[in-house]
């Protein structure tokens, strides 16, 4: 018998969706390196790539309208499955008004080899992008992206500025462990492109 997969899990009053384990990065702080779950949820390693039908079947067990927010997040980069992400968002929008957020590394354009920002219009309400670090060198050291011939930091900044044209709320995040100096310099980068910076706590389990 197939093992149950954790496609969705609750944290406080939000529902988190785990639609893929793929990611082109290998961040030094990634929760995938720190155990099987996030915030005590069931293991988030998907034993196969879920289909839209499997995601819908999972969501059918939830009262989607009851959540404050539904977040594409999980153990992987949601834009690695951009069509599935959009189809899922479209489905959720057809059944409830709960705001949809994606937590992303901002590398969707490199992953999908096209300008993807317009594709989020009308489907996603909040985009939270991991800025991670204030310079290309520091960014690459911490996120270790697999795009060897591309400027991942530049692509992430460009995506952030583009997606702002299509999505009501866009923010950057850094984790608090990078220290005050890096946080200050990250704030300057965020200010230079007019995007709010959120400093979030490191997840260790
Ligand atoms: S971008 Fe996210 S999922 Fe990918 S390695 Fe970094 S922290 Fe992990």
PDB file of C-alpha atoms and ligand atoms in Angstrom:
ATOM      1  CA  UNK A   1       0.000   0.000   0.000  1.00  0.00           C
ATOM      2  CA  UNK A   2       1.211   3.509  -0.801  1.00  0.00           C
ATOM      3  CA  UNK A   3       2.297   5.681   2.097  1.00  0.00           C
ATOM      4  CA  UNK A   4       0.127   8.719   2.844  1.00  0.00           C
ATOM      5  CA  UNK A   5       1.685  11.944   1.584  1.00  0.00           C
ATOM      6  CA  UNK A   6       1.548  15.261   3.375  1.00  0.00           C
ATOM      7  CA  UNK A   7       0.234  17.570   0.674  1.00  0.00           C
ATOM      8  CA  UNK A   8      -1.269  20.058   3.127  1.00  0.00           C
ATOM      9  CA  UNK A   9      -0.605  20.864   6.774  1.00  0.00           C
ATOM     10  CA  UNK A  10      -1.803  23.470   9.233  1.00  0.00           C
ATOM     11  CA  UNK A  11       0.288  25.989  11.131  1.00  0.00           C
ATOM     12  CA  UNK A  12      -1.839  28.089  13.444  1.00  0.00           C
ATOM     13  CA  UNK A  13      -4.686  29.461  11.328  1.00  0.00           C
ATOM     14  CA  UNK A  14      -2.991  28.998   7.946  1.00  0.00           C
ATOM     15  CA  UNK A  15      -2.926  26.022   5.592  1.00  0.00           C
ATOM     16  CA  UNK A  16       0.393  25.151   3.946  1.00  0.00           C
ATOM     17  CA  UNK A  17       0.625  23.280   0.652  1.00  0.00           C
ATOM     18  CA  UNK A  18       3.520  21.001  -0.172  1.00  0.00           C
ATOM     19  CA  UNK A  19       3.185  20.451  -3.931  1.00  0.00           C
ATOM     20  CA  UNK A  20       6.750  19.551  -4.838  1.00  0.00           C
ATOM     21  CA  UNK A  21      10.081  18.579  -3.316  1.00  0.00           C
ATOM     22  CA  UNK A  22      12.047  19.909  -6.289  1.00  0.00           C
ATOM     23  CA  UNK A  23      14.328  22.903  -5.829  1.00  0.00           C
ATOM     24  CA  UNK A  24      17.294  24.264  -7.794  1.00  0.00           C
ATOM     25  CA  UNK A  25      18.968  25.502  -4.584  1.00  0.00           C
ATOM     26  CA  UNK A  26      20.630  23.806  -1.668  1.00  0.00           C
ATOM     27  CA  UNK A  27      20.423  26.437   1.043  1.00  0.00           C
ATOM     28  CA  UNK A  28      22.676  25.921   4.015  1.00  0.00           C
ATOM     29  CA  UNK A  29      19.728  26.542   6.374  1.00  0.00           C
ATOM     30  CA  UNK A  30      17.089  24.581   4.403  1.00  0.00           C
ATOM     31  CA  UNK A  31      14.579  22.771   6.614  1.00  0.00           C
ATOM     32  CA  UNK A  32      15.025  19.831   4.255  1.00  0.00           C
ATOM     33  CA  UNK A  33      18.445  19.390   5.877  1.00  0.00           C
ATOM     34  CA  UNK A  34      17.037  19.551   9.393  1.00  0.00           C
ATOM     35  CA  UNK A  35      14.633  16.640   9.669  1.00  0.00           C
ATOM     36  CA  UNK A  36      11.482  15.320   8.092  1.00  0.00           C
ATOM     37  CA  UNK A  37       8.812  17.855   8.969  1.00  0.00           C
ATOM     38  CA  UNK A  38       8.170  21.511   9.670  1.00  0.00           C
ATOM     39  CA  UNK A  39       6.640  22.701  12.936  1.00  0.00           C
ATOM     40  CA  UNK A  40       5.919  19.093  13.932  1.00  0.00           C
ATOM     41  CA  UNK A  41       3.942  18.239  10.794  1.00  0.00           C
ATOM     42  CA  UNK A  42       4.072  14.786   9.240  1.00  0.00           C
ATOM     43  CA  UNK A  43       7.051  14.087   6.990  1.00  0.00           C
ATOM     44  CA  UNK A  44       7.050  16.371   3.985  1.00  0.00           C
ATOM     45  CA  UNK A  45       9.035  14.206   1.597  1.00  0.00           C
ATOM     46  CA  UNK A  46       6.522  13.375  -1.125  1.00  0.00           C
ATOM     47  CA  UNK A  47       6.850   9.819  -2.327  1.00  0.00           C
ATOM     48  CA  UNK A  48       5.784  10.893  -5.807  1.00  0.00           C
ATOM     49  CA  UNK A  49       4.911  14.155  -7.536  1.00  0.00           C
ATOM     50  CA  UNK A  50       1.248  14.813  -6.625  1.00  0.00           C
ATOM     51  CA  UNK A  51      -1.192  15.424  -9.478  1.00  0.00           C
ATOM     52  CA  UNK A  52      -3.847  18.126  -9.477  1.00  0.00           C
ATOM     53  CA  UNK A  53      -6.432  15.426  -8.753  1.00  0.00           C
ATOM     54  CA  UNK A  54      -4.492  14.237  -5.710  1.00  0.00           C
ATOM     55  CA  UNK A  55      -4.131  17.801  -4.455  1.00  0.00           C
ATOM     56  CA  UNK A  56      -7.847  18.442  -4.932  1.00  0.00           C
ATOM     57  CA  UNK A  57      -8.691  15.199  -3.104  1.00  0.00           C
ATOM     58  CA  UNK A  58      -6.480  16.312  -0.219  1.00  0.00           C
ATOM     59  CA  UNK A  59      -8.006  19.800  -0.142  1.00  0.00           C
ATOM     60  CA  UNK A  60     -11.514  18.342  -0.186  1.00  0.00           C
ATOM     61  CA  UNK A  61     -10.859  17.191   3.402  1.00  0.00           C
ATOM     62  CA  UNK A  62     -10.238  20.792   4.522  1.00  0.00           C
ATOM     63  CA  UNK A  63     -12.550  23.717   5.093  1.00  0.00           C
ATOM     64  CA  UNK A  64     -10.575  26.078   2.828  1.00  0.00           C
ATOM     65  CA  UNK A  65     -12.703  29.101   3.636  1.00  0.00           C
ATOM     66  CA  UNK A  66     -11.835  28.771   7.337  1.00  0.00           C
ATOM     67  CA  UNK A  67      -8.121  29.608   6.973  1.00  0.00           C
ATOM     68  CA  UNK A  68      -6.628  33.079   7.270  1.00  0.00           C
ATOM     69  CA  UNK A  69      -4.284  32.264   4.415  1.00  0.00           C
ATOM     70  CA  UNK A  70      -3.268  29.334   2.200  1.00  0.00           C
ATOM     71  CA  UNK A  71       0.461  29.159   1.504  1.00  0.00           C
ATOM     72  CA  UNK A  72       2.392  27.294  -1.191  1.00  0.00           C
ATOM     73  CA  UNK A  73       5.515  26.355   0.707  1.00  0.00           C
ATOM     74  CA  UNK A  74       6.599  22.925   1.904  1.00  0.00           C
ATOM     75  CA  UNK A  75       9.760  20.966   1.194  1.00  0.00           C
ATOM     76  CA  UNK A  76      10.664  22.421  -2.157  1.00  0.00           C
ATOM     77  CA  UNK A  77      10.267  25.382  -4.476  1.00  0.00           C
ATOM     78  CA  UNK A  78       6.607  25.726  -5.583  1.00  0.00           C
ATOM     79  CA  UNK A  79       7.489  27.382  -8.910  1.00  0.00           C
ATOM     80  CA  UNK A  80       9.313  24.184  -9.946  1.00  0.00           C
ATOM     81  CA  UNK A  81       5.753  22.970 -10.636  1.00  0.00           C
ATOM     82  CA  UNK A  82       4.412  26.259 -11.972  1.00  0.00           C
ATOM     83  CA  UNK A  83       1.516  24.810 -13.994  1.00  0.00           C
ATOM     84  CA  UNK A  84       0.394  22.691 -11.035  1.00  0.00           C
ATOM     85  CA  UNK A  85       0.748  25.709  -8.764  1.00  0.00           C
ATOM     86  CA  UNK A  86      -1.414  27.832 -11.061  1.00  0.00           C
ATOM     87  CA  UNK A  87      -4.007  25.074 -11.532  1.00  0.00           C
ATOM     88  CA  UNK A  88      -4.182  24.549  -7.771  1.00  0.00           C
ATOM     89  CA  UNK A  89      -4.496  28.292  -7.137  1.00  0.00           C
ATOM     90  CA  UNK A  90      -7.225  28.521  -9.783  1.00  0.00           C
ATOM     91  CA  UNK A  91      -9.100  25.665  -8.124  1.00  0.00           C
ATOM     92  CA  UNK A  92      -8.824  27.216  -4.637  1.00  0.00           C
ATOM     93  CA  UNK A  93      -9.954  30.600  -5.974  1.00  0.00           C
ATOM     94  CA  UNK A  94     -13.000  28.868  -7.499  1.00  0.00           C
ATOM     95  CA  UNK A  95     -14.132  27.481  -4.144  1.00  0.00           C
ATOM     96  CA  UNK A  96     -13.196  30.144  -1.548  1.00  0.00           C
ATOM     97  CA  UNK A  97     -11.939  33.677  -1.018  1.00  0.00           C
ATOM     98  CA  UNK A  98      -9.022  32.794   1.265  1.00  0.00           C
ATOM     99  CA  UNK A  99      -5.908  34.779   0.264  1.00  0.00           C
ATOM    100  CA  UNK A 100      -3.151  32.736  -1.412  1.00  0.00           C
ATOM    101  CA  UNK A 101       0.546  33.241  -0.751  1.00  0.00           C
ATOM    102  CA  UNK A 102       3.632  31.644  -2.221  1.00  0.00           C
ATOM    103  CA  UNK A 103       6.888  31.357  -0.350  1.00  0.00           C
ATOM    104  CA  UNK A 104       9.451  31.242  -3.118  1.00  0.00           C
ATOM    105  CA  UNK A 105      13.158  31.541  -3.803  1.00  0.00           C
ATOM    106  CA  UNK A 106      12.251  33.983  -6.594  1.00  0.00           C
ATOM    107  CA  UNK A 107      14.022  31.943  -9.258  1.00  0.00           C
ATOM    108  CA  UNK A 108      10.878  31.064 -11.218  1.00  0.00           C
ATOM    109  CA  UNK A 109      12.159  32.760 -14.388  1.00  0.00           C
ATOM    110  CA  UNK A 110      15.362  30.689 -14.388  1.00  0.00           C
ATOM    111  CA  UNK A 111      13.503  27.501 -13.462  1.00  0.00           C
ATOM    112  CA  UNK A 112      10.845  27.941 -16.150  1.00  0.00           C
ATOM    113  CA  UNK A 113      13.082  29.668 -18.715  1.00  0.00           C
ATOM    114  CA  UNK A 114      10.691  32.575 -19.329  1.00  0.00           C
ATOM    115  CA  UNK A 115       9.351  35.739 -17.662  1.00  0.00           C
ATOM    116  CA  UNK A 116       6.813  34.256 -15.289  1.00  0.00           C
ATOM    117  CA  UNK A 117       5.704  37.253 -13.191  1.00  0.00           C
ATOM    118  CA  UNK A 118       2.532  37.982 -15.235  1.00  0.00           C
ATOM    119  CA  UNK A 119       1.352  34.400 -14.677  1.00  0.00           C
ATOM    120  CA  UNK A 120       0.703  35.116 -11.007  1.00  0.00           C
ATOM    121  CA  UNK A 121      -1.849  37.839 -11.726  1.00  0.00           C
ATOM    122  CA  UNK A 122      -5.278  37.086 -10.303  1.00  0.00           C
ATOM    123  CA  UNK A 123      -4.118  33.807  -8.768  1.00  0.00           C
ATOM    124  CA  UNK A 124      -1.704  34.769  -6.002  1.00  0.00           C
ATOM    125  CA  UNK A 125      -2.299  37.551  -3.453  1.00  0.00           C
ATOM    126  CA  UNK A 126       1.023  37.579  -1.613  1.00  0.00           C
ATOM    127  CA  UNK A 127       4.507  36.643  -2.848  1.00  0.00           C
ATOM    128  CA  UNK A 128       7.169  36.173  -0.188  1.00  0.00           C
ATOM    129  CA  UNK A 129      10.630  35.929  -1.719  1.00  0.00           C
ATOM    130  CA  UNK A 130      13.717  34.700   0.120  1.00  0.00           C
ATOM    131  CA  UNK A 131      16.247  37.489  -0.324  1.00  0.00           C
ATOM    132  CA  UNK A 132      18.574  35.615   2.001  1.00  0.00           C
ATOM    133  CA  UNK A 133      21.569  37.937   1.642  1.00  0.00           C
ATOM    134  CA  UNK A 134      22.458  41.441   0.448  1.00  0.00           C
ATOM    135  CA  UNK A 135      24.999  40.652  -2.275  1.00  0.00           C
ATOM    136  CA  UNK A 136      25.350  38.166  -5.120  1.00  0.00           C
ATOM    137  CA  UNK A 137      28.400  36.566  -3.478  1.00  0.00           C
ATOM    138  CA  UNK A 138      26.763  36.144  -0.069  1.00  0.00           C
ATOM    139  CA  UNK A 139      23.537  34.976  -1.715  1.00  0.00           C
ATOM    140  CA  UNK A 140      25.300  32.288  -3.729  1.00  0.00           C
ATOM    141  CA  UNK A 141      27.265  31.118  -0.716  1.00  0.00           C
ATOM    142  CA  UNK A 142      24.088  30.555   1.304  1.00  0.00           C
ATOM    143  CA  UNK A 143      21.643  29.319  -1.368  1.00  0.00           C
ATOM    144  CA  UNK A 144      24.072  27.386  -3.596  1.00  0.00           C
ATOM    145  CA  UNK A 145      21.888  27.594  -6.728  1.00  0.00           C
ATOM    146  CA  UNK A 146      22.382  25.030  -9.479  1.00  0.00           C
ATOM    147  CA  UNK A 147      22.278  27.657 -12.290  1.00  0.00           C
ATOM    148  CA  UNK A 148      25.996  27.887 -12.832  1.00  0.00           C
ATOM    149  CA  UNK A 149      25.902  30.166 -15.877  1.00  0.00           C
ATOM    150  CA  UNK A 150      23.174  32.524 -14.662  1.00  0.00           C
ATOM    151  CA  UNK A 151      23.072  35.365 -12.144  1.00  0.00           C
ATOM    152  CA  UNK A 152      20.552  33.882  -9.705  1.00  0.00           C
ATOM    153  CA  UNK A 153      20.687  36.886  -7.332  1.00  0.00           C
ATOM    154  CA  UNK A 154      19.990  39.279 -10.223  1.00  0.00           C
ATOM    155  CA  UNK A 155      17.187  37.045 -11.532  1.00  0.00           C
ATOM    156  CA  UNK A 156      15.581  36.932  -8.079  1.00  0.00           C
ATOM    157  CA  UNK A 157      15.692  40.744  -7.725  1.00  0.00           C
ATOM    158  CA  UNK A 158      14.259  41.193 -11.214  1.00  0.00           C
ATOM    159  CA  UNK A 159      11.450  38.709 -10.537  1.00  0.00           C
ATOM    160  CA  UNK A 160      10.587  40.564  -7.310  1.00  0.00           C
ATOM    161  CA  UNK A 161      10.275  43.883  -9.104  1.00  0.00           C
ATOM    162  CA  UNK A 162       8.286  42.378 -11.970  1.00  0.00           C
ATOM    163  CA  UNK A 163       5.867  40.374  -9.856  1.00  0.00           C
ATOM    164  CA  UNK A 164       5.048  43.557  -7.880  1.00  0.00           C
ATOM    165  CA  UNK A 165       3.215  44.742 -11.004  1.00  0.00           C
ATOM    166  CA  UNK A 166       0.850  41.764 -10.908  1.00  0.00           C
ATOM    167  CA  UNK A 167       0.416  40.751  -7.247  1.00  0.00           C
ATOM    168  CA  UNK A 168      -1.011  43.000  -4.501  1.00  0.00           C
ATOM    169  CA  UNK A 169       1.633  42.238  -1.854  1.00  0.00           C
ATOM    170  CA  UNK A 170       5.290  41.295  -2.375  1.00  0.00           C
ATOM    171  CA  UNK A 171       7.871  40.975   0.399  1.00  0.00           C
ATOM    172  CA  UNK A 172      11.426  39.815   0.879  1.00  0.00           C
ATOM    173  CA  UNK A 173      12.547  37.673   3.780  1.00  0.00           C
ATOM    174  CA  UNK A 174      15.840  36.982   5.498  1.00  0.00           C
ATOM    175  CA  UNK A 175      16.422  34.672   8.435  1.00  0.00           C
ATOM    176  CA  UNK A 176      17.518  36.270  11.700  1.00  0.00           C
ATOM    177  CA  UNK A 177      20.683  34.162  12.040  1.00  0.00           C
ATOM    178  CA  UNK A 178      22.483  36.163   9.327  1.00  0.00           C
ATOM    179  CA  UNK A 179      23.212  38.852  11.928  1.00  0.00           C
ATOM    180  CA  UNK A 180      22.560  42.562  12.302  1.00  0.00           C
ATOM    181  CA  UNK A 181      25.016  43.811   9.723  1.00  0.00           C
ATOM    182  CA  UNK A 182      23.691  41.577   6.949  1.00  0.00           C
ATOM    183  CA  UNK A 183      20.107  42.372   7.932  1.00  0.00           C
ATOM    184  CA  UNK A 184      20.879  46.114   7.665  1.00  0.00           C
ATOM    185  CA  UNK A 185      22.479  45.673   4.253  1.00  0.00           C
ATOM    186  CA  UNK A 186      19.553  43.469   3.130  1.00  0.00           C
ATOM    187  CA  UNK A 187      17.198  46.226   4.241  1.00  0.00           C
ATOM    188  CA  UNK A 188      19.054  48.640   1.957  1.00  0.00           C
ATOM    189  CA  UNK A 189      18.650  46.259  -1.002  1.00  0.00           C
ATOM    190  CA  UNK A 190      14.942  45.856  -0.256  1.00  0.00           C
ATOM    191  CA  UNK A 191      14.514  49.640   0.095  1.00  0.00           C
ATOM    192  CA  UNK A 192      16.320  50.239  -3.191  1.00  0.00           C
ATOM    193  CA  UNK A 193      13.640  48.284  -5.041  1.00  0.00           C
ATOM    194  CA  UNK A 194      10.735  49.406  -2.813  1.00  0.00           C
ATOM    195  CA  UNK A 195       9.924  45.997  -1.341  1.00  0.00           C
ATOM    196  CA  UNK A 196       9.183  45.355   2.344  1.00  0.00           C
ATOM    197  CA  UNK A 197      11.737  43.177   4.184  1.00  0.00           C
ATOM    198  CA  UNK A 198      10.566  40.683   6.799  1.00  0.00           C
ATOM    199  CA  UNK A 199      13.124  39.182   9.173  1.00  0.00           C
ATOM    200  CA  UNK A 200      11.947  35.699  10.082  1.00  0.00           C
ATOM    201  CA  UNK A 201      13.037  33.232  12.698  1.00  0.00           C
ATOM    202  CA  UNK A 202      15.181  30.310  11.666  1.00  0.00           C
ATOM    203  CA  UNK A 203      13.218  27.020  11.619  1.00  0.00           C
ATOM    204  CA  UNK A 204      15.196  24.286  13.329  1.00  0.00           C
ATOM    205  CA  UNK A 205      12.712  21.434  13.548  1.00  0.00           C
TER     206      UNK A 205
HETATM  207  S1  LIG B   1      15.095  27.529  -1.777  1.00  0.00           S
HETATM  208 FE1  LIG B   1      13.870  26.749  -0.058  1.00  0.00          FE
HETATM  209  S2  LIG B   1      13.499  24.559  -0.497  1.00  0.00           S
HETATM  210 FE2  LIG B   1      15.148  25.276  -1.836  1.00  0.00          FE
HETATM  211  S3  LIG B   1      17.016  24.692  -0.762  1.00  0.00           S
HETATM  212 FE3  LIG B   1      16.539  26.832  -0.242  1.00  0.00          FE
HETATM  213  S4  LIG B   1      15.332  26.737   1.643  1.00  0.00           S
HETATM  214 FE4  LIG B   1      15.349  24.674   0.732  1.00  0.00          FE
END
